[in-house]
């Protein structure tokens, strides 16, 4: 059963493989005081790709993301193609649990995304406001612009957070479990939105994702982390290997190919044999 | 308003574009109506304060004297010479001091609430009041004289005490500008320590002296001419300007440190600048007025509940409303029990607390963060 999907020809969907790097991490290490949380991770985010980061709870996914964005102290090297360390003009982040003050309006919140573009102590210029207006319209948020964040639904709020990240106008977008608080319909629509934006604007996306099937569906490549270490990186079909996943997650998992896409399911410990397996 | 949005058809782009434009304008511009209202209230309070007192002055006379004092305005004052002296040497300095101190407290209260992301924060949070009080007790009762140049012994000691307490709070929480909670607890520790020292020192004083100190501690705007304005004015103006230009940063801090950093703002450095500035300004205000309670806590909340929760609005309006509030309350302080005076800090609480309770009760459903 292992590797059952290999050679089914679905790699072709999984994006460019020869593109230049948008961001490179070498030996990325984060120690928050009780031993390394992220331990010597090498990562190449290719230009224009969607790289999914997966792994069990506590594997260091979010920490890896925050370190790569330069939000926390870390060892090792994170660099852009020109050798600089990434800053807010290079990387925009949609956090796992964004702080959205209830009484802030959508327009106020989105304008905050322009901070890195403002001159010292200056306010937003007409150009900044135009970018924010265009982005809100593009994400179908124009009619919410004067609403308070507290009055929005979870899906609407997540779109606003993405709008805030987009107006930052950075070529790289980091997403930290962007849909963990949403139902399956809103999950899909938020991820579709990010995917559309990625193609339209040529963004490179690094996304920590919880749901392996969804990750496989949206990401060009996946990186599997376990206890801070990188286990493997590659096309979803290769990374989502039964034995490897079961080992990392500590529970038996089964990967199936359904209509050309890998789907990961828990294997019940006392499962009756799957009738499909007995088919020739 | 919500129903209007709910029924808003996405197929009506013009209307939603207008709404978007208006929302964006509101998000970065000061609300003209609220600003005009606040300035009008301040002007009205100023005139009321100028004409009210032991010697009543005619409104037209005051206005003509004020206009006449502006160079190049051909208006003759209709006040007598004696009335003019009352106006320019007694009323106006006191009014100006009230407005400066009230504005400073409102502004630094707004800043502290933003920096600490805590609706309970007020300008005295990091021990300014306790430090100033201790300094004042030493100056009043034990002849500590740090007076220098135009600075009198009591204001100088109060200022030094206030700055010392805040500095100590910051030192305790060393390196934790990125963790406001630690800083806040450092402030609690220092406030307790300086309060204890102040109480001990107060106990050692005889009754007359102690009363003198207590009335200073409750806050007063007694002023002899324009001298104190000259001392506190530059501090308040310079610090106020610094806080004003950082008002957008306070809004960025509202989304949390991580996200502030991810959009390009260094939260620790911003906090350092804002806390140092607000504390200096508070120390300057306290050194000439004593401890006027409640203004710094209540005024930003009033603005927040009545106008906007954005610090771009709260910061400037808190200065104007704070100035108007303290100037208004001071009219009561000097007339209610004339010829003697009530400590203005007592009245701010008497007037402010019920009003604040009412506004809170009305807006209880709304979040204060």
Short mmCIF file of C-alpha atoms in Angstrom, two decimals, chain B residues 9-347:
data_model
loop_
_atom_site.label_atom_id
_atom_site.label_comp_id
_atom_site.label_asym_id
_atom_site.label_seq_id
_atom_site.Cartn_x
_atom_site.Cartn_y
_atom_site.Cartn_z
CA UNK B 9 -26.42 44.74 -2.73
CA UNK B 10 -22.92 43.95 -4.00
CA UNK B 11 -24.30 44.88 -7.41
CA UNK B 12 -24.40 48.50 -6.32
CA UNK B 13 -20.72 49.38 -6.70
CA UNK B 14 -21.15 53.14 -6.58
CA UNK B 15 -22.79 53.11 -3.20
CA UNK B 16 -20.33 50.64 -1.74
CA UNK B 17 -17.48 52.64 -3.24
CA UNK B 18 -18.77 55.75 -1.49
CA UNK B 19 -19.04 53.84 1.72
CA UNK B 20 -15.52 52.50 1.26
CA UNK B 21 -14.18 55.99 0.59
CA UNK B 22 -15.91 57.37 3.65
CA UNK B 23 -14.72 54.50 5.82
CA UNK B 24 -11.14 55.03 4.65
CA UNK B 25 -11.36 58.76 5.25
CA UNK B 26 -12.69 58.15 8.74
CA UNK B 27 -9.91 55.67 9.40
CA UNK B 28 -7.14 58.19 8.93
CA UNK B 29 -8.69 61.62 9.39
CA UNK B 30 -9.79 63.25 12.62
CA UNK B 31 -13.58 63.44 12.84
CA UNK B 32 -14.24 67.14 12.13
CA UNK B 33 -17.45 67.34 14.13
CA UNK B 34 -15.99 65.84 17.28
CA UNK B 35 -12.89 68.05 17.05
CA UNK B 36 -14.98 71.17 16.50
CA UNK B 37 -17.25 70.18 19.38
CA UNK B 38 -14.36 69.59 21.76
CA UNK B 39 -12.66 72.86 20.83
CA UNK B 40 -15.93 74.76 21.26
CA UNK B 41 -16.44 73.23 24.69
CA UNK B 42 -12.88 74.17 25.62
CA UNK B 43 -13.44 77.76 24.45
CA UNK B 44 -16.71 78.00 26.34
CA UNK B 45 -15.09 76.66 29.51
CA UNK B 46 -12.23 79.13 29.08
CA UNK B 47 -14.60 82.11 28.87
CA UNK B 48 -16.71 80.82 31.75
CA UNK B 49 -13.60 80.37 33.86
CA UNK B 50 -12.33 83.85 33.00
CA UNK B 51 -15.54 85.60 34.05
CA UNK B 52 -16.30 83.52 37.14
CA UNK B 53 -14.74 84.21 40.50
CA UNK B 54 -14.73 86.41 43.59
CA UNK B 55 -14.71 89.49 41.38
CA UNK B 56 -17.15 88.83 38.55
CA UNK B 57 -15.95 90.12 35.21
CA UNK B 58 -18.31 91.05 32.35
CA UNK B 59 -18.16 88.63 29.41
CA UNK B 60 -17.94 91.39 26.79
CA UNK B 61 -15.22 93.08 28.78
CA UNK B 62 -13.18 89.86 29.00
CA UNK B 63 -13.57 89.21 25.29
CA UNK B 64 -12.63 92.78 24.38
CA UNK B 65 -9.61 92.65 26.68
CA UNK B 66 -8.48 89.36 25.16
CA UNK B 67 -8.95 90.62 21.61
CA UNK B 68 -7.20 93.87 22.48
CA UNK B 69 -4.24 91.95 23.86
CA UNK B 70 -3.60 90.41 20.47
CA UNK B 71 -1.21 92.70 18.62
CA UNK B 72 -2.72 94.32 15.58
CA UNK B 73 -6.36 93.94 16.63
CA UNK B 74 -7.95 97.37 16.96
CA UNK B 75 -10.19 96.58 19.90
CA UNK B 76 -10.23 98.65 23.07
CA UNK B 77 -10.60 96.77 26.33
CA UNK B 78 -13.70 97.85 28.25
CA UNK B 79 -12.37 96.50 31.55
CA UNK B 80 -11.04 98.72 34.28
CA UNK B 81 -7.35 98.55 35.06
CA UNK B 82 -8.06 96.56 38.20
CA UNK B 83 -10.28 94.11 36.32
CA UNK B 84 -7.58 93.70 33.72
CA UNK B 85 -5.07 92.88 36.42
CA UNK B 86 -7.43 90.23 37.83
CA UNK B 87 -7.93 88.79 34.37
CA UNK B 88 -4.32 88.72 33.23
CA UNK B 89 -2.51 88.08 36.50
CA UNK B 90 -4.95 85.76 38.30
CA UNK B 91 -7.62 84.22 36.11
CA UNK B 92 -5.75 83.54 32.89
CA UNK B 93 -2.61 82.01 34.43
CA UNK B 94 -4.75 79.69 36.49
CA UNK B 95 -6.89 78.83 33.50
CA UNK B 96 -3.80 78.16 31.40
CA UNK B 97 -2.30 75.98 34.12
CA UNK B 98 -5.54 74.00 34.41
CA UNK B 99 -5.66 73.47 30.68
CA UNK B 100 -2.00 72.46 30.47
CA UNK B 101 -2.23 70.00 33.36
CA UNK B 102 -5.60 68.62 32.23
CA UNK B 103 -4.38 68.24 28.68
CA UNK B 104 -1.17 66.58 29.83
CA UNK B 105 -3.04 64.11 32.05
CA UNK B 106 -5.58 63.27 29.33
CA UNK B 107 -2.86 62.80 26.76
CA UNK B 108 -0.58 60.68 28.89
CA UNK B 109 -3.53 58.65 30.15
CA UNK B 110 -4.45 57.86 26.55
CA UNK B 111 -0.84 56.94 25.82
CA UNK B 112 -0.52 54.66 28.85
CA UNK B 113 -3.77 52.88 28.00
CA UNK B 114 -2.50 52.30 24.49
CA UNK B 115 1.00 51.25 25.43
CA UNK B 116 -0.16 48.82 28.10
CA UNK B 117 -3.23 47.76 26.13
CA UNK B 118 -5.01 48.06 29.42
CA UNK B 119 -8.17 50.07 30.01
CA UNK B 120 -7.25 50.53 33.67
CA UNK B 121 -3.98 52.27 32.91
CA UNK B 122 -3.63 55.88 33.99
CA UNK B 123 -0.71 58.29 34.04
CA UNK B 124 0.18 57.33 37.62
CA UNK B 125 0.57 53.65 36.78
CA UNK B 126 4.35 53.51 36.99
CA UNK B 127 4.65 55.29 40.30
CA UNK B 128 4.70 58.91 39.14
CA UNK B 129 2.22 59.92 41.82
CA UNK B 130 3.91 58.12 44.68
CA UNK B 131 7.34 59.39 43.65
CA UNK B 132 6.12 62.94 43.28
CA UNK B 133 4.29 62.72 46.59
CA UNK B 134 7.38 61.50 48.38
CA UNK B 135 9.47 64.26 46.84
CA UNK B 136 6.90 66.86 47.82
CA UNK B 137 6.76 65.65 51.42
CA UNK B 138 10.53 65.88 51.66
CA UNK B 139 10.49 69.40 50.23
CA UNK B 140 7.58 70.65 52.34
CA UNK B 141 8.45 69.03 55.60
CA UNK B 142 12.14 68.37 55.66
CA UNK B 143 13.52 71.32 53.77
CA UNK B 144 14.78 69.32 50.82
CA UNK B 145 15.59 72.03 48.31
CA UNK B 146 16.34 70.90 44.79
CA UNK B 147 15.11 74.24 43.46
CA UNK B 148 17.16 75.45 40.56
CA UNK B 149 16.69 78.50 38.35
CA UNK B 150 12.99 79.09 37.93
CA UNK B 151 12.08 75.77 39.60
CA UNK B 152 10.74 76.06 43.15
CA UNK B 153 11.72 73.59 45.85
CA UNK B 154 8.45 71.62 45.86
CA UNK B 155 7.98 71.26 42.10
CA UNK B 156 11.64 70.32 41.69
CA UNK B 157 11.48 67.66 44.40
CA UNK B 158 8.18 66.31 43.08
CA UNK B 159 9.53 66.14 39.56
CA UNK B 160 12.70 64.36 40.65
CA UNK B 161 10.68 61.94 42.81
CA UNK B 162 8.31 61.15 39.94
CA UNK B 163 11.09 60.54 37.45
CA UNK B 164 12.97 58.43 40.01
CA UNK B 165 9.95 56.20 40.62
CA UNK B 166 9.30 55.62 36.92
CA UNK B 167 12.98 54.97 36.25
CA UNK B 168 13.07 52.47 39.09
CA UNK B 169 9.98 50.72 37.70
CA UNK B 170 11.64 50.46 34.31
CA UNK B 171 14.89 49.21 35.84
CA UNK B 172 13.11 46.47 37.78
CA UNK B 173 11.55 45.28 34.54
CA UNK B 174 14.85 45.64 32.73
CA UNK B 175 14.79 44.70 29.11
CA UNK B 176 11.11 43.97 29.18
CA UNK B 177 9.83 46.80 27.07
CA UNK B 178 8.39 43.96 25.03
CA UNK B 179 6.47 42.70 28.03
CA UNK B 180 4.23 45.47 29.34
CA UNK B 181 2.89 43.26 32.12
CA UNK B 182 6.31 43.06 33.80
CA UNK B 183 6.72 46.80 33.53
CA UNK B 184 3.30 47.29 35.01
CA UNK B 185 4.11 45.07 37.96
CA UNK B 186 7.39 46.93 38.41
CA UNK B 187 5.27 50.09 38.61
CA UNK B 188 3.03 48.52 41.23
CA UNK B 189 6.06 47.60 43.34
CA UNK B 190 7.61 51.06 43.06
CA UNK B 191 4.33 52.83 43.75
CA UNK B 192 3.90 50.78 46.91
CA UNK B 193 7.44 51.50 48.03
CA UNK B 194 7.28 55.24 47.43
CA UNK B 195 3.81 55.44 48.99
CA UNK B 196 5.11 53.78 52.11
CA UNK B 197 8.06 56.18 52.24
CA UNK B 198 5.69 59.10 51.73
CA UNK B 199 3.34 57.93 54.49
CA UNK B 200 6.23 57.40 56.86
CA UNK B 201 7.65 60.85 56.15
CA UNK B 202 4.19 62.39 56.52
CA UNK B 203 3.81 60.77 59.93
CA UNK B 204 6.95 62.48 61.16
CA UNK B 205 5.55 65.92 60.37
CA UNK B 206 3.62 68.20 62.71
CA UNK B 207 -0.05 68.78 61.99
CA UNK B 208 0.19 72.09 60.15
CA UNK B 209 2.88 70.89 57.84
CA UNK B 210 1.07 67.62 57.29
CA UNK B 211 -2.10 69.46 56.30
CA UNK B 212 -0.13 71.56 53.88
CA UNK B 213 1.34 68.44 52.28
CA UNK B 214 -2.02 66.70 52.15
CA UNK B 215 -3.66 69.58 50.36
CA UNK B 216 -0.81 69.52 47.86
CA UNK B 217 -1.27 65.80 47.41
CA UNK B 218 -4.95 66.23 46.60
CA UNK B 219 -4.06 68.52 43.78
CA UNK B 220 -4.40 72.26 43.39
CA UNK B 221 -3.88 74.78 40.64
CA UNK B 222 -2.80 77.68 42.81
CA UNK B 223 -0.55 79.77 40.76
CA UNK B 224 1.20 83.03 41.27
CA UNK B 225 1.19 84.68 37.87
CA UNK B 226 2.73 83.05 34.84
CA UNK B 227 5.86 81.57 36.40
CA UNK B 228 4.61 77.97 36.67
CA UNK B 229 3.25 78.09 33.14
CA UNK B 230 6.75 78.88 31.99
CA UNK B 231 8.05 75.84 33.86
CA UNK B 232 5.50 73.26 32.86
CA UNK B 233 4.46 74.67 29.48
CA UNK B 234 7.51 73.65 27.44
CA UNK B 235 7.46 70.10 28.84
CA UNK B 236 3.81 69.63 28.03
CA UNK B 237 4.09 71.14 24.56
CA UNK B 238 7.19 69.21 23.49
CA UNK B 239 6.09 65.90 25.01
CA UNK B 240 2.55 66.42 23.72
CA UNK B 241 3.87 66.92 20.21
CA UNK B 242 5.93 63.73 20.42
CA UNK B 243 2.93 61.73 21.62
CA UNK B 244 0.72 63.30 18.97
CA UNK B 245 2.95 62.20 16.09
CA UNK B 246 3.07 58.67 17.51
CA UNK B 247 -0.69 58.29 17.72
CA UNK B 248 -0.81 55.93 14.71
CA UNK B 249 1.75 53.66 16.38
CA UNK B 250 -0.60 53.16 19.31
CA UNK B 251 -3.18 51.80 16.87
CA UNK B 252 -0.60 49.42 15.44
CA UNK B 253 0.20 48.21 18.98
CA UNK B 254 -3.47 47.29 19.39
CA UNK B 255 -3.02 44.28 17.09
CA UNK B 256 -0.35 42.78 19.33
CA UNK B 257 3.44 42.76 19.41
CA UNK B 258 4.00 39.97 16.91
CA UNK B 259 1.81 41.51 14.30
CA UNK B 260 3.12 45.00 14.96
CA UNK B 261 6.59 43.63 14.26
CA UNK B 262 5.37 41.82 11.16
CA UNK B 263 4.01 45.04 9.66
CA UNK B 264 7.22 46.89 10.48
CA UNK B 265 6.85 48.52 13.89
CA UNK B 266 9.28 47.75 16.72
CA UNK B 267 6.92 47.48 19.68
CA UNK B 268 9.60 47.61 22.37
CA UNK B 269 11.20 50.77 21.02
CA UNK B 270 7.82 52.41 20.50
CA UNK B 271 6.86 51.58 24.07
CA UNK B 272 10.12 52.97 25.39
CA UNK B 273 9.69 56.28 23.56
CA UNK B 274 6.05 56.65 24.52
CA UNK B 275 6.44 55.69 28.17
CA UNK B 276 9.42 57.98 28.70
CA UNK B 277 7.64 60.88 27.02
CA UNK B 278 4.31 60.38 28.78
CA UNK B 279 6.02 59.94 32.14
CA UNK B 280 8.10 63.11 31.75
CA UNK B 281 4.99 65.04 30.84
CA UNK B 282 3.05 63.63 33.77
CA UNK B 283 5.92 64.38 36.13
CA UNK B 284 6.00 67.97 34.91
CA UNK B 285 2.25 68.34 35.36
CA UNK B 286 2.26 66.72 38.79
CA UNK B 287 5.13 68.88 39.98
CA UNK B 288 3.07 72.06 39.63
CA UNK B 289 -0.41 70.74 40.36
CA UNK B 290 -0.07 67.87 42.80
CA UNK B 291 -1.91 64.63 42.27
CA UNK B 292 -5.07 65.27 40.33
CA UNK B 293 -6.83 61.96 40.21
CA UNK B 294 -9.12 60.52 37.62
CA UNK B 295 -8.55 62.87 34.67
CA UNK B 296 -6.00 60.64 33.00
CA UNK B 297 -8.13 57.54 33.45
CA UNK B 298 -11.52 58.91 32.53
CA UNK B 299 -10.91 61.36 29.73
CA UNK B 300 -9.51 58.84 27.21
CA UNK B 301 -12.41 56.52 27.98
CA UNK B 302 -14.92 59.29 27.40
CA UNK B 303 -13.40 59.97 23.99
CA UNK B 304 -13.28 56.27 23.25
CA UNK B 305 -16.91 55.69 24.16
CA UNK B 306 -18.27 58.83 22.58
CA UNK B 307 -16.16 59.25 19.45
CA UNK B 308 -13.82 56.46 18.37
CA UNK B 309 -11.66 53.65 19.67
CA UNK B 310 -8.80 54.65 17.38
CA UNK B 311 -5.83 56.26 19.10
CA UNK B 312 -5.46 58.63 16.18
CA UNK B 313 -8.62 60.22 17.55
CA UNK B 314 -8.24 59.42 21.24
CA UNK B 315 -4.78 60.98 21.62
CA UNK B 316 -5.49 64.50 20.32
CA UNK B 317 -9.05 64.66 21.64
CA UNK B 318 -8.00 63.49 25.10
CA UNK B 319 -5.69 66.49 25.28
CA UNK B 320 -8.50 68.90 24.38
CA UNK B 321 -11.15 67.23 26.53
CA UNK B 322 -8.73 66.85 29.45
CA UNK B 323 -7.93 70.56 29.26
CA UNK B 324 -11.62 71.49 29.17
CA UNK B 325 -12.52 69.07 31.96
CA UNK B 326 -9.88 70.25 34.41
CA UNK B 327 -10.43 73.92 33.63
CA UNK B 328 -14.15 73.43 34.21
CA UNK B 329 -13.72 71.54 37.45
CA UNK B 330 -11.27 74.14 38.70
CA UNK B 331 -14.00 76.80 38.48
CA UNK B 332 -15.79 74.81 41.15
CA UNK B 333 -12.62 74.30 43.16
CA UNK B 334 -12.07 78.03 43.57
CA UNK B 335 -15.71 79.21 43.88
CA UNK B 336 -17.70 76.55 45.74
CA UNK B 337 -16.33 77.28 49.20
CA UNK B 338 -14.92 80.76 48.47
CA UNK B 339 -12.96 82.43 49.87
CA UNK B 340 -11.14 79.21 50.67
CA UNK B 341 -10.51 76.48 48.09
CA UNK B 342 -11.37 72.87 47.52
CA UNK B 343 -8.59 70.58 46.28
CA UNK B 344 -9.34 70.20 42.60
CA UNK B 345 -8.40 66.51 42.68
CA UNK B 346 -11.31 65.87 45.03
CA UNK B 347 -13.77 67.54 42.68
#
